[in-house]
Coordinates of N, CA and C in Angstrom, one line a residue:
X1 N -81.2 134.8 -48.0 CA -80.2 135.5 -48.7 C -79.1 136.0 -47.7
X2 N -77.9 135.8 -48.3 CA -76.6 136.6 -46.9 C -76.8 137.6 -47.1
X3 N -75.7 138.0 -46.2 CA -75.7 139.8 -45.9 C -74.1 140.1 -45.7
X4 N -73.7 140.9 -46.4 CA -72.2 141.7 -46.4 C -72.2 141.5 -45.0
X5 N -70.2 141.1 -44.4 CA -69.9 140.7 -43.6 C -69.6 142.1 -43.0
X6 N -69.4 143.2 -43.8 CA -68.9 144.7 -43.7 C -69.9 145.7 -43.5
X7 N -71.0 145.8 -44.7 CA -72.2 146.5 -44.2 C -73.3 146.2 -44.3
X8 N -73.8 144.9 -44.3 CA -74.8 144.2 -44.1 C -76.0 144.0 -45.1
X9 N -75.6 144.9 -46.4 CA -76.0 145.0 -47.7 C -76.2 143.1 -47.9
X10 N -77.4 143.2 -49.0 CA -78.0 141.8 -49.4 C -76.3 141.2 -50.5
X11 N -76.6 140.1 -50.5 CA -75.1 139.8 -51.4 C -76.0 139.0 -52.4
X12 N -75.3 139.7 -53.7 CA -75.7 138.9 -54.6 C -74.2 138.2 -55.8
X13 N -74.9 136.9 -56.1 CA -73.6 136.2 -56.7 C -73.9 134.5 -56.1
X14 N -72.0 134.3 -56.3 CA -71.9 133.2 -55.7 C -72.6 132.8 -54.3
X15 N -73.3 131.7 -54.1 CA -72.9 131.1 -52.6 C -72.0 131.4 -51.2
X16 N -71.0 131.1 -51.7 CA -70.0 131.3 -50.9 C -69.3 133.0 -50.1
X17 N -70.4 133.8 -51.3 CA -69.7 135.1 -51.0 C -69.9 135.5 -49.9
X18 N -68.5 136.4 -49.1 CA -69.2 137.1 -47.7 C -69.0 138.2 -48.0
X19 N -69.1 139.3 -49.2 CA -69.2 140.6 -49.5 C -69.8 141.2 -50.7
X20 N -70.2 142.1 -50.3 CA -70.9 142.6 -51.4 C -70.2 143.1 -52.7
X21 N -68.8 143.6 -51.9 CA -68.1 144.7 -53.3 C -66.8 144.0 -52.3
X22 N -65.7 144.5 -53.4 CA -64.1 144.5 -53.6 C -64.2 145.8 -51.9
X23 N -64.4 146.5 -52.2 CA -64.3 147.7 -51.1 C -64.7 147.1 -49.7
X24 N -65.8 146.4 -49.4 CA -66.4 146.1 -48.0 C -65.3 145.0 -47.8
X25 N -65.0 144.1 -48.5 CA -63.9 143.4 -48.9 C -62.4 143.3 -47.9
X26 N -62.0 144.6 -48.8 CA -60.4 145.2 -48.0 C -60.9 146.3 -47.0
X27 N -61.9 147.1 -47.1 CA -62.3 147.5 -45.1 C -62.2 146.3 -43.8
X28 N -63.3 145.5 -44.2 CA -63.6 144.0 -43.5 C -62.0 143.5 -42.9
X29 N -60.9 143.4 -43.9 CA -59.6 142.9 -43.9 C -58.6 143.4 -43.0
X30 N -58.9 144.9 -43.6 CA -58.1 145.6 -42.8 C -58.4 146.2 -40.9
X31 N -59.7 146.2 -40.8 CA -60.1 146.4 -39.7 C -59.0 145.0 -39.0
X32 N -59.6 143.5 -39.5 CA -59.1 142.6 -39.0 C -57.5 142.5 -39.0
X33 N -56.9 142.8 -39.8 CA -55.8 143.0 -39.4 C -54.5 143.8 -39.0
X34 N -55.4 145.3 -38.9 CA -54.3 146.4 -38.4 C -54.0 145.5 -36.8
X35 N -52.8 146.5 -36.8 CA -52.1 146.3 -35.5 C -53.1 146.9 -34.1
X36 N -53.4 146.1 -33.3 CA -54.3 146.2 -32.5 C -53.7 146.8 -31.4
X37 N -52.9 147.2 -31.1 CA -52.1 148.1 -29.9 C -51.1 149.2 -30.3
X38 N -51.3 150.0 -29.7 CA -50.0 151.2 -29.9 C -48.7 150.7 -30.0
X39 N -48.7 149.4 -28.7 CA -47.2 148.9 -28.4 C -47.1 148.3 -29.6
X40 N -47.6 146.8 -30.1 CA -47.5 146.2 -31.4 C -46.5 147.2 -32.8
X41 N -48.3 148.3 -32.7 CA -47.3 148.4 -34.3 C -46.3 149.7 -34.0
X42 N -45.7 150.0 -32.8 CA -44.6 150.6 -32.5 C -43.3 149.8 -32.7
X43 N -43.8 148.4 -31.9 CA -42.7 147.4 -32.3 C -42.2 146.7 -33.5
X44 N -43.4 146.9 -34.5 CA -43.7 146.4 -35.9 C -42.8 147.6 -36.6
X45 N -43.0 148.5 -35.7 CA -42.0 150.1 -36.6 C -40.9 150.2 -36.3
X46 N -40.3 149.6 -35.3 CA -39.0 149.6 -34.8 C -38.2 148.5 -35.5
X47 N -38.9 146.9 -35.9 CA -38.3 145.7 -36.2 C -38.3 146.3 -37.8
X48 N -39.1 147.6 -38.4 CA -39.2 147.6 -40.3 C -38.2 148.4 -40.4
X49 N -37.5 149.2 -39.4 CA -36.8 150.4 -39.2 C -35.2 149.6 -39.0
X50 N -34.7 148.9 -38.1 CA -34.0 148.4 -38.0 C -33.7 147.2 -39.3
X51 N -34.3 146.5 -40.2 CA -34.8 145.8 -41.0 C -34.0 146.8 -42.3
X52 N -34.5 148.1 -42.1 CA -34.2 149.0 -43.5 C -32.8 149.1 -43.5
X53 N -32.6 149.6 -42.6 CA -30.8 150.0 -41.9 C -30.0 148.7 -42.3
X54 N -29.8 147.7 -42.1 CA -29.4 146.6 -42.4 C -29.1 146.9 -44.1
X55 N -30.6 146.6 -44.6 CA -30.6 145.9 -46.1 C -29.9 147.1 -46.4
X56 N -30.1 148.8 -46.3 CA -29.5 149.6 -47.0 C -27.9 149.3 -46.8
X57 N -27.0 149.3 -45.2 CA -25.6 148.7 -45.5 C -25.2 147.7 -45.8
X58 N -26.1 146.6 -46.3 CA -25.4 145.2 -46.7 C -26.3 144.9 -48.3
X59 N -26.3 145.8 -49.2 CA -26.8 145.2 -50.4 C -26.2 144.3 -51.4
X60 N -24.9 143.4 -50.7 CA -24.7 142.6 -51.4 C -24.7 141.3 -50.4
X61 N -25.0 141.3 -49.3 CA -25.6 140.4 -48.7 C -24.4 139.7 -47.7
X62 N -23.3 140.6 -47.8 CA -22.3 140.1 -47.1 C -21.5 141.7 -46.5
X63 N -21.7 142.0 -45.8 CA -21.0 143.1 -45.2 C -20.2 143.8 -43.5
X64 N -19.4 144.6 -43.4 CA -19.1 145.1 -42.2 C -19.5 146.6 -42.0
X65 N -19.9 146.5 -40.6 CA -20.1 148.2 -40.5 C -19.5 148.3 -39.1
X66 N -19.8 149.5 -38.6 CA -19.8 149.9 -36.7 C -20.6 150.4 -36.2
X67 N -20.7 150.3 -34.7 CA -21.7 150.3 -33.7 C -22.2 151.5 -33.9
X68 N -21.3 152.5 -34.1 CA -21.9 153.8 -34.3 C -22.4 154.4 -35.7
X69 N -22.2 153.6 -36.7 CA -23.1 153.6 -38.1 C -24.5 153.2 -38.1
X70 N -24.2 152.4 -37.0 CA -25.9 151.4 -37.1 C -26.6 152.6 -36.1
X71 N -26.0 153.3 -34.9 CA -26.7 154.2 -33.7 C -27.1 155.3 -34.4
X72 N -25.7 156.1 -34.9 CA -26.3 156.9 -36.2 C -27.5 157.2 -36.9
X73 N -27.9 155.9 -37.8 CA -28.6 155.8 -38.9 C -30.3 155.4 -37.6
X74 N -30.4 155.0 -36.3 CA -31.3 154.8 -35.8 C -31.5 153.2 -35.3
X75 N -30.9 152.8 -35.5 CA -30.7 151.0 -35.4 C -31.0 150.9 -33.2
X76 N -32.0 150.5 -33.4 CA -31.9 149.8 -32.0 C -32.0 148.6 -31.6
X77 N -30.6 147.9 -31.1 CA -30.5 147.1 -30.7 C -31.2 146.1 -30.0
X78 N -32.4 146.5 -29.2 CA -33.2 145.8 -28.1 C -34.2 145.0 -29.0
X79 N -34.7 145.3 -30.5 CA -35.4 145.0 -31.3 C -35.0 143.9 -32.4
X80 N -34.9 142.8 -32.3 CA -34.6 142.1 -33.3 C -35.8 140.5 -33.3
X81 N -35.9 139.5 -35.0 CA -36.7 138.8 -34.6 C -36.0 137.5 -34.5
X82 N -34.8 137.0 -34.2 CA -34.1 135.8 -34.2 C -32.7 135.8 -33.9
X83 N -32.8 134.8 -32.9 CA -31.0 134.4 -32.7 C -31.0 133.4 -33.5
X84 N -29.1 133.7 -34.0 CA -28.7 132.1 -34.4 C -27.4 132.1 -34.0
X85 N -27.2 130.7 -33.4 CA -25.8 130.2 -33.0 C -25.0 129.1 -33.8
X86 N -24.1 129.7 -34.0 CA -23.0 129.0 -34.8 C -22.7 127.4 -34.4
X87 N -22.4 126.6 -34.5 CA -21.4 125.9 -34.4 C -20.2 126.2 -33.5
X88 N -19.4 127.2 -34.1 CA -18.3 127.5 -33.1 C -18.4 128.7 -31.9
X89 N -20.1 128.7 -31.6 CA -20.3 129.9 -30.9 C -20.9 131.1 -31.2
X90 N -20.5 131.6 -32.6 CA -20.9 132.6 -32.6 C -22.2 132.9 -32.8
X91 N -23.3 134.6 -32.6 CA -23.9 134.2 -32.1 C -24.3 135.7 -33.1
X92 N -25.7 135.6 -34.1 CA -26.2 136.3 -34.9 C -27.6 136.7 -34.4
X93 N -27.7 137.9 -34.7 CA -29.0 138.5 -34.8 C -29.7 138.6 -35.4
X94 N -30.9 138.0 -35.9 CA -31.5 138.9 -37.3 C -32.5 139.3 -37.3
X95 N -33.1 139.9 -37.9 CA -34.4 140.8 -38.6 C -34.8 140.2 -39.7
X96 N -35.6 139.4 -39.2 CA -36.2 138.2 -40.9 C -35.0 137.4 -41.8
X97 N -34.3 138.2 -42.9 CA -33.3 137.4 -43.6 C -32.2 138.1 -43.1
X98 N -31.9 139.9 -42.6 CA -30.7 140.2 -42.3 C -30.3 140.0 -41.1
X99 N -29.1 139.7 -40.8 CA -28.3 139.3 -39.7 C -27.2 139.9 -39.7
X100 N -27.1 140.4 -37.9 CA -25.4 140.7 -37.4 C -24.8 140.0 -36.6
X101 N -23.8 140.2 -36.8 CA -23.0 140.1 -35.4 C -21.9 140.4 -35.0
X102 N -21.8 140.8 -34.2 CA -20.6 141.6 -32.9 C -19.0 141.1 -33.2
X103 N -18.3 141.7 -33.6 CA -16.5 141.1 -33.6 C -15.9 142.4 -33.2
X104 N -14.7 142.3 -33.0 CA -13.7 142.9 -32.3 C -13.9 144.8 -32.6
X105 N -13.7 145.7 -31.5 CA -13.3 147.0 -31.6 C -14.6 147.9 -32.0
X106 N -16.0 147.5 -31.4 CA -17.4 147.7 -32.2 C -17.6 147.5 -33.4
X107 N -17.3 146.6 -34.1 CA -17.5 146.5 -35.3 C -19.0 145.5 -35.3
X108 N -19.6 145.1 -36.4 CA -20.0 144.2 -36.7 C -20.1 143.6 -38.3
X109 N -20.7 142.3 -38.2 CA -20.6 141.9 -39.4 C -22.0 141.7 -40.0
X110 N -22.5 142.2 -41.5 CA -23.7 142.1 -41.6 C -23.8 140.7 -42.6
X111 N -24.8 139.8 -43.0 CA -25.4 138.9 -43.5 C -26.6 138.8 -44.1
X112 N -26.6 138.1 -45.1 CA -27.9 137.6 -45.5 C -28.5 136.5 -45.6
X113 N -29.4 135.8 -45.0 CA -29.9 134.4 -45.4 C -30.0 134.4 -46.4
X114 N -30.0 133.1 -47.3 CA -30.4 132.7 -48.6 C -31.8 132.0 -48.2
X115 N -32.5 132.6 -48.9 CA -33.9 131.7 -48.5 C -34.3 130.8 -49.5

């Protein structure tokens, strides 16, 4: 007979099962997948943080703001998950689907992928 991958409890049911209950289940899950370093889910908090700031000034998926709206609101710059380069050069930031980029007098311009 198996044994819960979580608390070692007899498993009863299917074959295939590796838990006893729904609960040993999402413990088992979550152990394995919390953020395993301070630094990680700091970084995970900084890329969800800068992420928010975006989607709240661009909710129509096409927008402008300035350097000091984004510093303001907490936006740091050093944190993003992708470059993209243009064709003609220019040269975007994004955080999953939102994206900026840099034009004249601190401004920028915000974006959204279509996915």
């Amino acid at each position: 007979m198996k044994e819960c991958l979580e608390c070692g409890e007899k498993i009863i049911g299917r074959e295939d099962k590796k838990f006893c209950s729904d609960g040993c289940r999402n413990a088992y899950n979550n152990k394995i997948n919390k953020d395993s370093t301070n630094l990680m889910r700091n970084i995970n908090n900084k890329l969800r943080k800068n992420y928010r700031i975006l989607s709240e000034l661009n909710p129509d998926g096409k927008a402008k703001t300035s350097r000091a709206k984004l510093l303001g609101k907490g936006f740091d710059f050093d944190f993003f998950t992708s470059i993209y380069q243009t064709k003609t050069g220019n040269i975007y930031y994004f955080l999953y689907d939102q994206g900026y980029m840099a034009i004249e007098n601190d401004g920028f311009v915000l974006v959204k992928k279509d996915n």
